[in-house]
Coordinates of C-alpha atoms (C1' of nucleotides) in Angstrom, one line a residue:
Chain A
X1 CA 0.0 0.0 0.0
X2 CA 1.5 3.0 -1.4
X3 CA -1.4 5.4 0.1
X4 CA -2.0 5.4 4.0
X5 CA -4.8 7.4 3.2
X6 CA -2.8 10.8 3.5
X7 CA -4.9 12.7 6.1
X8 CA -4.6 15.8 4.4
X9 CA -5.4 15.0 0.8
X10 CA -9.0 16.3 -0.5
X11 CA -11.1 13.8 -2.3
X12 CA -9.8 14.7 -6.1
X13 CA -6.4 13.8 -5.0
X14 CA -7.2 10.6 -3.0
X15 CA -9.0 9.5 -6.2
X16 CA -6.3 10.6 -8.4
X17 CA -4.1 8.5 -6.0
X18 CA -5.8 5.4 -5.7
X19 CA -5.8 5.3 -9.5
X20 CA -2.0 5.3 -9.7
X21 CA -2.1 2.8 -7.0
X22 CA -4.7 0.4 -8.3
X23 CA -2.6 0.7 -11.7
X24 CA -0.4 -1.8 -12.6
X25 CA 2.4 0.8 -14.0
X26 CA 2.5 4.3 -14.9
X27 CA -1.1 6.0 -16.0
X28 CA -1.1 9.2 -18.4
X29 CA -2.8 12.0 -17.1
X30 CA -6.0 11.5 -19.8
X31 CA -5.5 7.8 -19.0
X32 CA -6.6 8.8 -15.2
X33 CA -9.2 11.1 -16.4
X34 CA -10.7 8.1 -18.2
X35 CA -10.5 6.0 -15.2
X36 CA -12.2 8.5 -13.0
X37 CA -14.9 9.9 -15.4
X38 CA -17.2 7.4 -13.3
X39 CA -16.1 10.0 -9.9
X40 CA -17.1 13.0 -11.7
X41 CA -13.6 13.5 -13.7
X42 CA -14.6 15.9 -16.7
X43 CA -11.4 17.9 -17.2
X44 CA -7.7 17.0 -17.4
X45 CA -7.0 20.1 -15.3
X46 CA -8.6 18.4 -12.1
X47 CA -5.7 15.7 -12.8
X48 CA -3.3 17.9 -13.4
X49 CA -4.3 20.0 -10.4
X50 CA -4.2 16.8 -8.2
X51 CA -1.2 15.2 -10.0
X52 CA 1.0 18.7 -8.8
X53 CA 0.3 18.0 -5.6
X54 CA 0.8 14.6 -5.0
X55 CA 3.9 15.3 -6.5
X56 CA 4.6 18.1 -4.3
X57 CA 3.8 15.6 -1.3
X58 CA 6.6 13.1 -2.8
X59 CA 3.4 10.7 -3.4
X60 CA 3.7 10.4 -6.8
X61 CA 6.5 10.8 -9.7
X62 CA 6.5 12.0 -13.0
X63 CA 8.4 9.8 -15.6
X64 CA 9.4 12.7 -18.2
X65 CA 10.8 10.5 -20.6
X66 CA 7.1 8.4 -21.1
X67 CA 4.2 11.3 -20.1
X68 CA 3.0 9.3 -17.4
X69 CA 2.6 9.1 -13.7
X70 CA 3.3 6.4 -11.1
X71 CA 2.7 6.4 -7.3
X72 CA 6.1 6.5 -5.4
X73 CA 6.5 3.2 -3.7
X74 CA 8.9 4.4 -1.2
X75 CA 7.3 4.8 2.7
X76 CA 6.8 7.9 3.2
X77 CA 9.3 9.8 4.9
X78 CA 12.3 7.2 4.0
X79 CA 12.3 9.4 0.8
X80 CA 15.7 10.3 -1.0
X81 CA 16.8 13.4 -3.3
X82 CA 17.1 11.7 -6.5
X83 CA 14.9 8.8 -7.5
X84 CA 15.8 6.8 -10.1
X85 CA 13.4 4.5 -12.8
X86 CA 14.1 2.2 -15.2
X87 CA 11.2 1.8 -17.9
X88 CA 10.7 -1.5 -19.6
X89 CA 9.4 -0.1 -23.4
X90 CA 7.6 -3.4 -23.9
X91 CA 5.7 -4.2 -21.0
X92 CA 5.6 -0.8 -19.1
X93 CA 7.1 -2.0 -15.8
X94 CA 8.5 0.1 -13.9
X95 CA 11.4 -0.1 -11.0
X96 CA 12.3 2.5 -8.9
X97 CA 15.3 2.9 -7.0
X98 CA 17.7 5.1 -5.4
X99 CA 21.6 5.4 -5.4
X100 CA 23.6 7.1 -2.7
X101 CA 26.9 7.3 -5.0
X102 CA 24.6 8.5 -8.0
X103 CA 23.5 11.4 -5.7
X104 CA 26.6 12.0 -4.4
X105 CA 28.7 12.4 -7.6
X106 CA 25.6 14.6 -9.1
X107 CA 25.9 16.7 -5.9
X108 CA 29.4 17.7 -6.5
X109 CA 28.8 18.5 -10.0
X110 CA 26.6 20.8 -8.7
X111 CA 28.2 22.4 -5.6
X112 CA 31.0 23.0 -8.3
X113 CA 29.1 24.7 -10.6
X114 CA 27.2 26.4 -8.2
X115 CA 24.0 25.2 -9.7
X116 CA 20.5 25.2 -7.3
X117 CA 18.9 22.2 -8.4
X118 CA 15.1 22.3 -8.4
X119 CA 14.3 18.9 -9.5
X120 CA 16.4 15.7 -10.8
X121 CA 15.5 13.3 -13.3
X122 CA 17.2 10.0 -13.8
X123 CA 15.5 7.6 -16.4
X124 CA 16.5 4.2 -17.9
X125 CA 14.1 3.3 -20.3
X126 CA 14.8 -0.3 -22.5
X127 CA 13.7 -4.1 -21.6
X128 CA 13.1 -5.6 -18.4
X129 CA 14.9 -8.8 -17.8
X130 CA 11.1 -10.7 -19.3
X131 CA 11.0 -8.6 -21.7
X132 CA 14.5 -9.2 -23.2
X133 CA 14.5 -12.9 -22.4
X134 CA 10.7 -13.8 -23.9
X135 CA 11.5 -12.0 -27.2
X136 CA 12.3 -13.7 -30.1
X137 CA 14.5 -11.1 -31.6
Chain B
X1 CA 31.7 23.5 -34.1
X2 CA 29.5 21.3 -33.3
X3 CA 29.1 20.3 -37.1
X4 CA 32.4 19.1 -39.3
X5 CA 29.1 18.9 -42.4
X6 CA 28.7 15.2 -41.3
X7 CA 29.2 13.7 -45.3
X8 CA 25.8 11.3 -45.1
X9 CA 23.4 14.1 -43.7
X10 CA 20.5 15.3 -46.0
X11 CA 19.6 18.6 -46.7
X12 CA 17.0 18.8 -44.3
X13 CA 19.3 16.8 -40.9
X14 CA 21.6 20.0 -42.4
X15 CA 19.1 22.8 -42.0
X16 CA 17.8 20.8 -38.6
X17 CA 21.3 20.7 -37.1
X18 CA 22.2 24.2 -38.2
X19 CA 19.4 25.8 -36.2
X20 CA 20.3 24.2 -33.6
X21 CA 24.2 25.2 -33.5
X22 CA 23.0 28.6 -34.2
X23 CA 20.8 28.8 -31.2
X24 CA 21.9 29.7 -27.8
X25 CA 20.1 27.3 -25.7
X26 CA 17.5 24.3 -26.2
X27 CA 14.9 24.4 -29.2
X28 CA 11.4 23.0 -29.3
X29 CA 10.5 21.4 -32.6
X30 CA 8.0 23.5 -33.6
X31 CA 10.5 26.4 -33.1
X32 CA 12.5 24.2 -35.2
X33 CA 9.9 24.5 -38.0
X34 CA 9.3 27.7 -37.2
X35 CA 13.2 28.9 -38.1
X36 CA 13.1 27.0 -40.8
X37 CA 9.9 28.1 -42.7
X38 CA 12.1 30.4 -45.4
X39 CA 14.2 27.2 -46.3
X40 CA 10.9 25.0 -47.3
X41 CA 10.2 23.9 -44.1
X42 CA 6.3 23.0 -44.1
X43 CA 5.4 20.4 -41.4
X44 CA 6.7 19.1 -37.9
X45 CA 7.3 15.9 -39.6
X46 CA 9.9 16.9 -41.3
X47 CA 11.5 18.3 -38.4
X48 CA 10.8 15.3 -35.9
X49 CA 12.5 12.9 -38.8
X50 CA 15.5 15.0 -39.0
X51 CA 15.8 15.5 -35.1
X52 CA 15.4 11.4 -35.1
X53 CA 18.3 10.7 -37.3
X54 CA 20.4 12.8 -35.9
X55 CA 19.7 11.7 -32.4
X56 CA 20.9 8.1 -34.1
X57 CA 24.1 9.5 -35.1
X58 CA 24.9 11.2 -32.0
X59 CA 24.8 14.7 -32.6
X60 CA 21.2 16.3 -31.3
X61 CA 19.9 15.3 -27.7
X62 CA 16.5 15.3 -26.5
X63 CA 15.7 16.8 -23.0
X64 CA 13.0 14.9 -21.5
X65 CA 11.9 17.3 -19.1
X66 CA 11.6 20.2 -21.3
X67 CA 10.6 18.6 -24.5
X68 CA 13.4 20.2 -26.5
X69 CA 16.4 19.7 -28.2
X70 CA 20.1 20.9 -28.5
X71 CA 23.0 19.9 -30.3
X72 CA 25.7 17.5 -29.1
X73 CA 28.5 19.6 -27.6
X74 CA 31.3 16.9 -27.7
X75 CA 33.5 16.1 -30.2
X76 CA 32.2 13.3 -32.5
X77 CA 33.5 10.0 -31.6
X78 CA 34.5 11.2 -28.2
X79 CA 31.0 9.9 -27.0
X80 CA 29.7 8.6 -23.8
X81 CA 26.9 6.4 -23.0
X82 CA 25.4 8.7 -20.3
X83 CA 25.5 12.5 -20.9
X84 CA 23.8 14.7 -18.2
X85 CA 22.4 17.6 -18.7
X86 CA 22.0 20.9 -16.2
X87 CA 18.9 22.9 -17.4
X88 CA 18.3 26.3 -15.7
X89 CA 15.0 26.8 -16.1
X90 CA 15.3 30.7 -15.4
X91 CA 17.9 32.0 -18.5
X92 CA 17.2 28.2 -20.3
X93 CA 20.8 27.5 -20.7
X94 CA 22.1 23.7 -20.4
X95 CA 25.4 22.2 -19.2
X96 CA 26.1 19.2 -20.9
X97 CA 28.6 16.7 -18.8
X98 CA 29.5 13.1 -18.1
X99 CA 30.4 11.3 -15.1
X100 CA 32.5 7.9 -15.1
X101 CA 30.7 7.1 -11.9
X102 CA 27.3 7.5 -12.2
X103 CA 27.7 5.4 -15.7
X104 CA 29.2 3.0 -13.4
X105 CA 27.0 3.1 -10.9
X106 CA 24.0 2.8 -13.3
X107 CA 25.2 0.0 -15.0
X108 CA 26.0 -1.9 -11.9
X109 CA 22.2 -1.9 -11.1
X110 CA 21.1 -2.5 -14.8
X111 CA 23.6 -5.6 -15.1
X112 CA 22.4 -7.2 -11.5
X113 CA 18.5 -6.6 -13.2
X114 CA 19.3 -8.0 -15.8
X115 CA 17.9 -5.1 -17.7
X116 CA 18.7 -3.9 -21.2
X117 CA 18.9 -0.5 -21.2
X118 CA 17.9 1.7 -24.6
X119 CA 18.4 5.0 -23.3
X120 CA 18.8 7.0 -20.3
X121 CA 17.9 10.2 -19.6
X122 CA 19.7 12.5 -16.4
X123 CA 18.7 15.9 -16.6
X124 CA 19.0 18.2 -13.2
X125 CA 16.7 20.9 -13.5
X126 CA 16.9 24.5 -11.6
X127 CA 18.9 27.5 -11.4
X128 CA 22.5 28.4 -12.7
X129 CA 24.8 30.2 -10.8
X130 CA 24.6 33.4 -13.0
X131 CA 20.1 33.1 -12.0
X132 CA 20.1 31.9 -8.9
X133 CA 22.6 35.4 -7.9
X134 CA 20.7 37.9 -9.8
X135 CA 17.4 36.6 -8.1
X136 CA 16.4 38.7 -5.4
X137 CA 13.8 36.4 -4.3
Chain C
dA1 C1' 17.1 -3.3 -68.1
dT2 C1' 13.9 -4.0 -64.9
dG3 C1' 11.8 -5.3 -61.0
dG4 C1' 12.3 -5.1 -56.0
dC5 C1' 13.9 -2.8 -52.1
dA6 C1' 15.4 0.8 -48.9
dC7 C1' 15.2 5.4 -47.9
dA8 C1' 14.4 10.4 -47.8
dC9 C1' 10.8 13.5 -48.6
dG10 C1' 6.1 16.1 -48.6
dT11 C1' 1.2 16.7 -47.1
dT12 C1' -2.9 16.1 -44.5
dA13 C1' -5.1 14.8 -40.7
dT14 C1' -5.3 13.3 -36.1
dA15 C1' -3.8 11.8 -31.5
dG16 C1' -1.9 12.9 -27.2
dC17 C1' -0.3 16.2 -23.6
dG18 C1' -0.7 20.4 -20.9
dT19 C1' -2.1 25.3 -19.7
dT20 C1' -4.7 29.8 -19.6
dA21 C1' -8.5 32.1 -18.1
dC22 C1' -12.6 32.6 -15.8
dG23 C1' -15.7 32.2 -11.9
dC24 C1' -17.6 30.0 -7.7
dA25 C1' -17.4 28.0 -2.9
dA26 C1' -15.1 26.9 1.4
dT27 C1' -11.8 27.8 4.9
dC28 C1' -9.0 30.3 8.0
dG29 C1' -6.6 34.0 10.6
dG30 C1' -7.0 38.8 11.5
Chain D
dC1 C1' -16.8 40.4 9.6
dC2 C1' -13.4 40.7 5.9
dG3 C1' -9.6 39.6 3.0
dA4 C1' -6.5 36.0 1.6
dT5 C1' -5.8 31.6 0.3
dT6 C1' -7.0 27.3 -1.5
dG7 C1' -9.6 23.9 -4.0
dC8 C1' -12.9 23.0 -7.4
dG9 C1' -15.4 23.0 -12.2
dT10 C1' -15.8 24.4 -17.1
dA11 C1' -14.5 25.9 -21.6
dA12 C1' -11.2 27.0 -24.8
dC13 C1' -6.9 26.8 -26.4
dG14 C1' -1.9 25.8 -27.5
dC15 C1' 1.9 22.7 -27.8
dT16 C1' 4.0 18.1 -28.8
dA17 C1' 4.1 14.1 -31.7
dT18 C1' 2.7 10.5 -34.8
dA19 C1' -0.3 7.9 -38.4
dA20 C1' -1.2 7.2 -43.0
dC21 C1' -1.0 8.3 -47.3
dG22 C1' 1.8 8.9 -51.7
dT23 C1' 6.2 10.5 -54.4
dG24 C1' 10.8 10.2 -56.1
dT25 C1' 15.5 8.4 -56.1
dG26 C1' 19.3 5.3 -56.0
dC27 C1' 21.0 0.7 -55.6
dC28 C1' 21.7 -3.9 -56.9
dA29 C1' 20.6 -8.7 -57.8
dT30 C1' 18.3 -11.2 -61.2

DNA sequence: ATGGCACACGTTATAGCGTTACGCAATCGG
DNA sequence: CCGATTGCGTAACGCTATAACGTGTGCCAT
């Protein structure tokens, strides 16, 4: 369980939530608008609005490299800087882990070009082990 | 120079890669298109198939996290696997740069997933040192 | 040479992703 | 009570990317 029921979520982002954690990888913002047309979901700006937030919380991650969303699967509180994925292309799994040295040689780059980072993306998108093994290529 | 007129590209990876040498920081493609309307330029596709090629042969990166593209600011040949980009999202300039380490490190966790990677994407978003000074916030 | 193939190109249309702008309602601290 | 903040809902729009079609050109194996 990914969402302890956050006591100070409002109801479009417990929804908004649940769908990322009921999903079996990452959801597109109109993909959770589909899914939650049946809550009262019209507009993509109410996942958008929602999606901001839980991101703001550290509840949910945005994989730039795909569009898409998925709920962070770290407890909350143990959470790190820098949070790494790697993206199978074929069956959309995703795995998310973290990497002290990664951070650490990323945090002297910056400290030695003086650079305030806002926001770190580390992406490995290509075949899961599954993926690679089950196809034929 | 970030072009020694690579012999196989077409007119249009040309035109493509020239508006992005000329241009001080990251393009979008349909600024792309835009820059290019006086050479014959007409649709987006044209762009995204040059910016496609020449992401094959190493020249033009994408940036994920700010849908845009810039040319490859290392010598050709002198390539690495992983190239990380800085992005300040104030003046738009990017810092392109490699670390031995975090390739390492990377690689360590791909090789015990067993998991093939295609791509991978590090991009640290947020102020440069020039922004974050000048900012009187 | 000619038929098949691979590749670059051009055009139209469409799909997918994200934001701007507006107004309304609830909440909270002064 | 009032103003500020925050969340919500709707409509319209803009930006990003690809699908699906057809054209022309060069190559080369038959």
């Amino acid at each position: 369980m990914t969402s302890p029921s956050h006591p100070e979520l409002t109801k479009n982002q417990t929804l908004v939530l649940k769908a990322l954690d009921k999903a079996e990888g990452p959801l597109s913002a109109y993909t959770i608008l589909d899914r939650l047309r049946d809550d009262g979901f019209r507009a993509p700006l109410q996942v958008y609005r929602a999606l901001g937030k839980l991101q703001e919380f550290g509840l949910v991650h945005r994989l730039e490299s795909i569009n898409a969303f998925v709920a962070c699967c770290q407890p909350h509180g143990h959470r790190h800087e820098m949070t790494a994925f790697a993206i199978c292309r074929t069956c959309g799994k995703v795995d998310e882990f973290s990497d002290m040295a990664v951070e650490e040689r990323l945090g002297e780059w910056v400290r030695a070009h003086r650079f305030k980072p806002a926001k770190t993306t580390i992406e490995i998108s290509g075949d899961c082990a599954d993926c690679a093994t089950h196809e034929h290529a």
